[in-house]
PDB file of C-alpha atoms in Angstrom:
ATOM      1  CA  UNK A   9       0.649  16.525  11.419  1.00  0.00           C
ATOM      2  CA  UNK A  10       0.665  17.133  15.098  1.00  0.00           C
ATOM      3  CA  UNK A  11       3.600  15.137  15.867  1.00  0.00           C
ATOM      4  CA  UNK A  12       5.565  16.615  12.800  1.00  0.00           C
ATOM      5  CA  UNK A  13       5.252  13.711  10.997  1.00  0.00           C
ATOM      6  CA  UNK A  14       5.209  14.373   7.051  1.00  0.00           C
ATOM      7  CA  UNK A  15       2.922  12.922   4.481  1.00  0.00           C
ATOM      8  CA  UNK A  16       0.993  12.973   1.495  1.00  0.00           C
ATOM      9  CA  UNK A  17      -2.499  12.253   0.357  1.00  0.00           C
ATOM     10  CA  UNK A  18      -3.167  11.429  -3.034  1.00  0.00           C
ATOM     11  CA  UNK A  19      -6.155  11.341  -4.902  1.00  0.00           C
ATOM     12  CA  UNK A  20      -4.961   8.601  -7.096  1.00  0.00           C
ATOM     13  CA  UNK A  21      -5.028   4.397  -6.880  1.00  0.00           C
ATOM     14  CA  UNK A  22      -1.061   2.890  -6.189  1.00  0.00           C
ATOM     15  CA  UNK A  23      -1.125   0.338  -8.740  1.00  0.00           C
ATOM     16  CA  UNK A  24       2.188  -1.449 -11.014  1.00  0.00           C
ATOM     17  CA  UNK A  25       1.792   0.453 -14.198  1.00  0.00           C
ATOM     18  CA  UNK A  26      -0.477   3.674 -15.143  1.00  0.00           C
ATOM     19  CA  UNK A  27      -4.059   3.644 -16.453  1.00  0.00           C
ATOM     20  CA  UNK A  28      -7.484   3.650 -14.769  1.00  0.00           C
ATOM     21  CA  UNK A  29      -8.821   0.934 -12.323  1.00  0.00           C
ATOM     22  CA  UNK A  30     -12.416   0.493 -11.874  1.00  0.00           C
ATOM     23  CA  UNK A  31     -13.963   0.353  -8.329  1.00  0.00           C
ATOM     24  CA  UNK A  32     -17.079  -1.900  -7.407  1.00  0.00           C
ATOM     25  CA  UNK A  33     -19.453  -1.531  -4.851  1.00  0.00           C
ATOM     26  CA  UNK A  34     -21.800  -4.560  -3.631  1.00  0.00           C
ATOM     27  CA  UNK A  35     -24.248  -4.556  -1.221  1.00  0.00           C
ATOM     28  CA  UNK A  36     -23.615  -6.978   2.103  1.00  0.00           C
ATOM     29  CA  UNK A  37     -25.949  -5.571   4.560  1.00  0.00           C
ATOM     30  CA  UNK A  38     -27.753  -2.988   6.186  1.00  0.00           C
ATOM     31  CA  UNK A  39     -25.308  -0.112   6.431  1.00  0.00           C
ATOM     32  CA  UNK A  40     -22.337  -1.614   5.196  1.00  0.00           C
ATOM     33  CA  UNK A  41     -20.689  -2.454   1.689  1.00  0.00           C
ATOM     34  CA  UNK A  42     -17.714  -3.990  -0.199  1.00  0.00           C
ATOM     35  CA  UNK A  43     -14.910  -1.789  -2.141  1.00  0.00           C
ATOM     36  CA  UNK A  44     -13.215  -3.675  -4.223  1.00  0.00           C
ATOM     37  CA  UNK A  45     -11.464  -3.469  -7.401  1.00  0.00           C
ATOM     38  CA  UNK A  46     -12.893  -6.976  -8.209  1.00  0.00           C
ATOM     39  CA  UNK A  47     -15.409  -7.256 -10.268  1.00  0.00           C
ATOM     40  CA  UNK A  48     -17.636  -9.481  -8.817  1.00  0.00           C
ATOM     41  CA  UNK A  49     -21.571 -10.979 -10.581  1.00  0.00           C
ATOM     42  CA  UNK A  50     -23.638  -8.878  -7.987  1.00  0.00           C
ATOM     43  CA  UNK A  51     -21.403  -5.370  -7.504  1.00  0.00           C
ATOM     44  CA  UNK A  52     -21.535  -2.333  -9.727  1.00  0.00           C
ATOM     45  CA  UNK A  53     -19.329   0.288 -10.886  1.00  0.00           C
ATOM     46  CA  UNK A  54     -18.902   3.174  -8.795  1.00  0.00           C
ATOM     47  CA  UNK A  55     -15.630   5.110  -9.521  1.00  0.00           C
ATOM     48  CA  UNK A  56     -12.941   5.025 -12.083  1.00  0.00           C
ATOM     49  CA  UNK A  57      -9.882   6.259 -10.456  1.00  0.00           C
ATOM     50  CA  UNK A  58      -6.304   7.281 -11.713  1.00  0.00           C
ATOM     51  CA  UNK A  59      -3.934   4.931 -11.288  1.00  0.00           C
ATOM     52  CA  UNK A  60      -0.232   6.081 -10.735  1.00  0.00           C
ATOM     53  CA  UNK A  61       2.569   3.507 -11.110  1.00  0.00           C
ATOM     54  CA  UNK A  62       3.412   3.318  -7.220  1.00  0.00           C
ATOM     55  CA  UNK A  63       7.475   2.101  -7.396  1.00  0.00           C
ATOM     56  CA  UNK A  64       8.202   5.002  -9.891  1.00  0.00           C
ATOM     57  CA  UNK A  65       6.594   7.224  -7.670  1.00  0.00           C
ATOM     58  CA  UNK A  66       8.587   6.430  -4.605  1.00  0.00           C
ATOM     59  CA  UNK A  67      11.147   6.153  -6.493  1.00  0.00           C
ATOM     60  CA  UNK A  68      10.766   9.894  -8.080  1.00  0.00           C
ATOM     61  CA  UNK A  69       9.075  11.320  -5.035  1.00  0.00           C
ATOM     62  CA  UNK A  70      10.274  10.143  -1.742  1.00  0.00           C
ATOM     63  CA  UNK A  71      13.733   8.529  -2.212  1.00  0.00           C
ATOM     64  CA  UNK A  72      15.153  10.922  -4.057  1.00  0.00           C
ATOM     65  CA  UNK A  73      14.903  13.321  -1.242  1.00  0.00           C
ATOM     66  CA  UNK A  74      18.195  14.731   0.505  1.00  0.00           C
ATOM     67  CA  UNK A  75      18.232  15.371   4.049  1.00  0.00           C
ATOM     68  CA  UNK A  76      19.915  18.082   4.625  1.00  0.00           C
ATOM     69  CA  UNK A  77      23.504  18.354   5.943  1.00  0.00           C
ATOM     70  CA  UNK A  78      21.767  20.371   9.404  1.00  0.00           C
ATOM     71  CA  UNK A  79      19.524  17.437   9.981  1.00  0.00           C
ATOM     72  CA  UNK A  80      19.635  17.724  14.057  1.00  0.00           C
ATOM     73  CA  UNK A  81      18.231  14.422  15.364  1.00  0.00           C
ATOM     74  CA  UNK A  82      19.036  11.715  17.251  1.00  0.00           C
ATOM     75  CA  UNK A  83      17.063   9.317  14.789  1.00  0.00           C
ATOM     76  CA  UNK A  84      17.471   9.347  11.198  1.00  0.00           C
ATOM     77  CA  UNK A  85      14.068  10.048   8.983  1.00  0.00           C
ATOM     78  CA  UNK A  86      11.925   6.585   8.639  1.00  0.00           C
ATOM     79  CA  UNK A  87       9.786   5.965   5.883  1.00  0.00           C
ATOM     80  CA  UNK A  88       6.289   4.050   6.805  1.00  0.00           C
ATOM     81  CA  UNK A  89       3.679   3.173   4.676  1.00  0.00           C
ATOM     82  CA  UNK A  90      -0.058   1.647   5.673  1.00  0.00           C
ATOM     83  CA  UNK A  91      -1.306   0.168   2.857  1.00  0.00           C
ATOM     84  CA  UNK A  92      -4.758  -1.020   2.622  1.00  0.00           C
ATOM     85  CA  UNK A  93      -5.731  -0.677  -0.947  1.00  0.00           C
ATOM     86  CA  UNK A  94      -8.814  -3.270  -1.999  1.00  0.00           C
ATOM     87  CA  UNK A  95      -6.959  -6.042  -3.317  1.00  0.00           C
ATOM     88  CA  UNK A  96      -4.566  -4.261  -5.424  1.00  0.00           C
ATOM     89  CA  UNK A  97      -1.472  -5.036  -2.974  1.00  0.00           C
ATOM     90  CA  UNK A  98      -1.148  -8.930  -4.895  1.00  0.00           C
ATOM     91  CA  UNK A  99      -0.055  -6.668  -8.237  1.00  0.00           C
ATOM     92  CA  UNK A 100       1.653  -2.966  -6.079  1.00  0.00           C
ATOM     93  CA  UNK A 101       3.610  -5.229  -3.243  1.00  0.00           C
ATOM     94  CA  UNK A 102       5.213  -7.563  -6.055  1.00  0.00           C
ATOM     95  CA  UNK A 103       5.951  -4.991  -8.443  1.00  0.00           C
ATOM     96  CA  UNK A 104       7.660  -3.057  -5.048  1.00  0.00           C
ATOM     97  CA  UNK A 105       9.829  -5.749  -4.660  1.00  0.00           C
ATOM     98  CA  UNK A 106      11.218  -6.603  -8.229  1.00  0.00           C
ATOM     99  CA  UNK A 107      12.096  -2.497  -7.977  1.00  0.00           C
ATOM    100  CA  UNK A 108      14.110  -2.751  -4.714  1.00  0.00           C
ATOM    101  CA  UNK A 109      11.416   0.253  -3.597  1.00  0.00           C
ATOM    102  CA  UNK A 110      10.192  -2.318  -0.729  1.00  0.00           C
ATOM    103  CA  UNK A 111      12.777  -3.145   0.420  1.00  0.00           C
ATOM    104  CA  UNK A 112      13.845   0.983   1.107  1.00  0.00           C
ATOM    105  CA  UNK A 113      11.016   1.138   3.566  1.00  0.00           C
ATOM    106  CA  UNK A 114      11.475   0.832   7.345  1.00  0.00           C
ATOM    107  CA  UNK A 115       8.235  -0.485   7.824  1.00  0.00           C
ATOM    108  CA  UNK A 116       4.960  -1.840   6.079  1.00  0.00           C
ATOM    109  CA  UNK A 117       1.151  -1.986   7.633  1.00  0.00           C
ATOM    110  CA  UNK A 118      -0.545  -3.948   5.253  1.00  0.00           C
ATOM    111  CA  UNK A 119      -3.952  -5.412   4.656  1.00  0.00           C
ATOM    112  CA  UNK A 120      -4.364  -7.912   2.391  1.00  0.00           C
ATOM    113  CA  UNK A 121      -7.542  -8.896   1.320  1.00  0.00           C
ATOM    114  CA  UNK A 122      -6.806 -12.279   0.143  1.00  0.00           C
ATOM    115  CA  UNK A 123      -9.440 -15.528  -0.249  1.00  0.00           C
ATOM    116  CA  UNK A 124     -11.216 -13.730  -2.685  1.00  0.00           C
ATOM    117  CA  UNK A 125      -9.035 -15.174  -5.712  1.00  0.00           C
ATOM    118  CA  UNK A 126      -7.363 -18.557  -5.741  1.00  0.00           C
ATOM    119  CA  UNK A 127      -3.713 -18.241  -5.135  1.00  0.00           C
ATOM    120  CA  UNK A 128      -4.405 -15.503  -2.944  1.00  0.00           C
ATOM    121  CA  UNK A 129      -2.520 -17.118   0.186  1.00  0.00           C
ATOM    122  CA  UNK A 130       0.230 -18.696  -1.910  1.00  0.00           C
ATOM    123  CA  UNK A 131       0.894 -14.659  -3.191  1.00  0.00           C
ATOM    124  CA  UNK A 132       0.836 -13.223   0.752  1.00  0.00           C
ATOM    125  CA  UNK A 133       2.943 -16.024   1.973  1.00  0.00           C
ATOM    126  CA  UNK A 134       5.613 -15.442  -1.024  1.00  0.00           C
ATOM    127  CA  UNK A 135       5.742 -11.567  -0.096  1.00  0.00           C
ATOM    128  CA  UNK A 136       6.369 -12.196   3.878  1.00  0.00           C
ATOM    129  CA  UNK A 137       8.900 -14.941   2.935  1.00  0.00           C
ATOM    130  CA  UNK A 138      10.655 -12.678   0.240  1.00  0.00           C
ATOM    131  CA  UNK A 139      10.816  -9.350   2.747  1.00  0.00           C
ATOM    132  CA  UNK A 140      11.659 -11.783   5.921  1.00  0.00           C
ATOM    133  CA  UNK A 141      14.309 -13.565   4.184  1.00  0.00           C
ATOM    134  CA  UNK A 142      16.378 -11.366   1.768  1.00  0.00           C
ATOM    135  CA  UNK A 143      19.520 -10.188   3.967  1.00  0.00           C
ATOM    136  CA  UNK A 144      19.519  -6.695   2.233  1.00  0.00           C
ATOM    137  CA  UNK A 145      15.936  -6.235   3.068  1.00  0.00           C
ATOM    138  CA  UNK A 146      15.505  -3.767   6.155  1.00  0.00           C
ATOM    139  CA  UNK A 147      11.075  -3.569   5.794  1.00  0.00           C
ATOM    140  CA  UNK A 148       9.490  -5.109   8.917  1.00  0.00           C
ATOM    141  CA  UNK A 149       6.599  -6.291   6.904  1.00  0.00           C
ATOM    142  CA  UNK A 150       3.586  -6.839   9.367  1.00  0.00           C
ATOM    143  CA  UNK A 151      -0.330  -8.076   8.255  1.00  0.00           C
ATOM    144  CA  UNK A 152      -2.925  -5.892   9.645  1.00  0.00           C
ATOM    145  CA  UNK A 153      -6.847  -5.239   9.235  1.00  0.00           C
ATOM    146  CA  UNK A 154      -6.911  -1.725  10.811  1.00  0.00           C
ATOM    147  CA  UNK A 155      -9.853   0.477  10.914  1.00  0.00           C
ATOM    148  CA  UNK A 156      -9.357   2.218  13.353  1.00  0.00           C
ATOM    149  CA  UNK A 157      -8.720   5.147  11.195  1.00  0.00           C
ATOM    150  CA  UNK A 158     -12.479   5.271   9.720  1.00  0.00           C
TER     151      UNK A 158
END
């Protein structure tokens, strides 16, 4: 990126295990729809996507990295995810923590899309109480609906 910032885009879905996920598309109003990986009586399939188990993948990928011994900064290397992935972060974030791999990160943008299923809340309020509480746990953990991006 501009600001030297590394990153990768991947043409897959982050889920807790590999397979395929199944996206629907319903119809809300003029010029605008819902993506969700709920299946839902009025939406349709639109896509079936990859899914790549996302812990193992950090895991593999990004924190197996070594910076190397010239590494000339004043700040060391942060890792940052935004994660705003259709209701899929009640079964990635949980599965992130029972690995440790959330709890690597420096920081977390996330949107959950929660009041869709019961026990939604309960789930979102168990994550930011896990991350906020565990002394070991560095992840600054914040809620956000951001689409700005779009």
């Amino acid at each position: 990126g501009r600001m030297g910032w590394r990153y990768h885009v991947l043409p897959v879905a982050a889920g807790d295990s590999e397979g395929i996920l199944t996206y629907y598309t319903r119809h809300i109003r003029q010029n605008e729809d819902d993506f969700t990986v709920l299946k839902k009586p009025d939406a349709h399939p639109t896509h079936n996507i990859t899914v790549l188990h996302f812990a193992k993948w950090l895991e593999q990928h990004v924190y197996q990295r070594k910076i190397p011994e010239n590494h000339r900064s004043l700040f060391p290397p942060k890792v940052v995810m935004k994660m705003d992935i259709e209701h899929s972060e009640y079964e990635v974030l949980p599965d992130l923590i029972v690995s440790g791999m959330l709890c690597k990160m420096d920081f977390v943008f996330a949107e959950f899309h929660g009041m869709q299923v019961e026990g939604d809340m309960a789930i979102e309020q168990a994550i930011l109480t896990i991350v906020s509480t565990t002394k070991n746990c560095k992840t600054r953990l914040l809620m956000l609906d951001d689409e700005s991006y779009a």
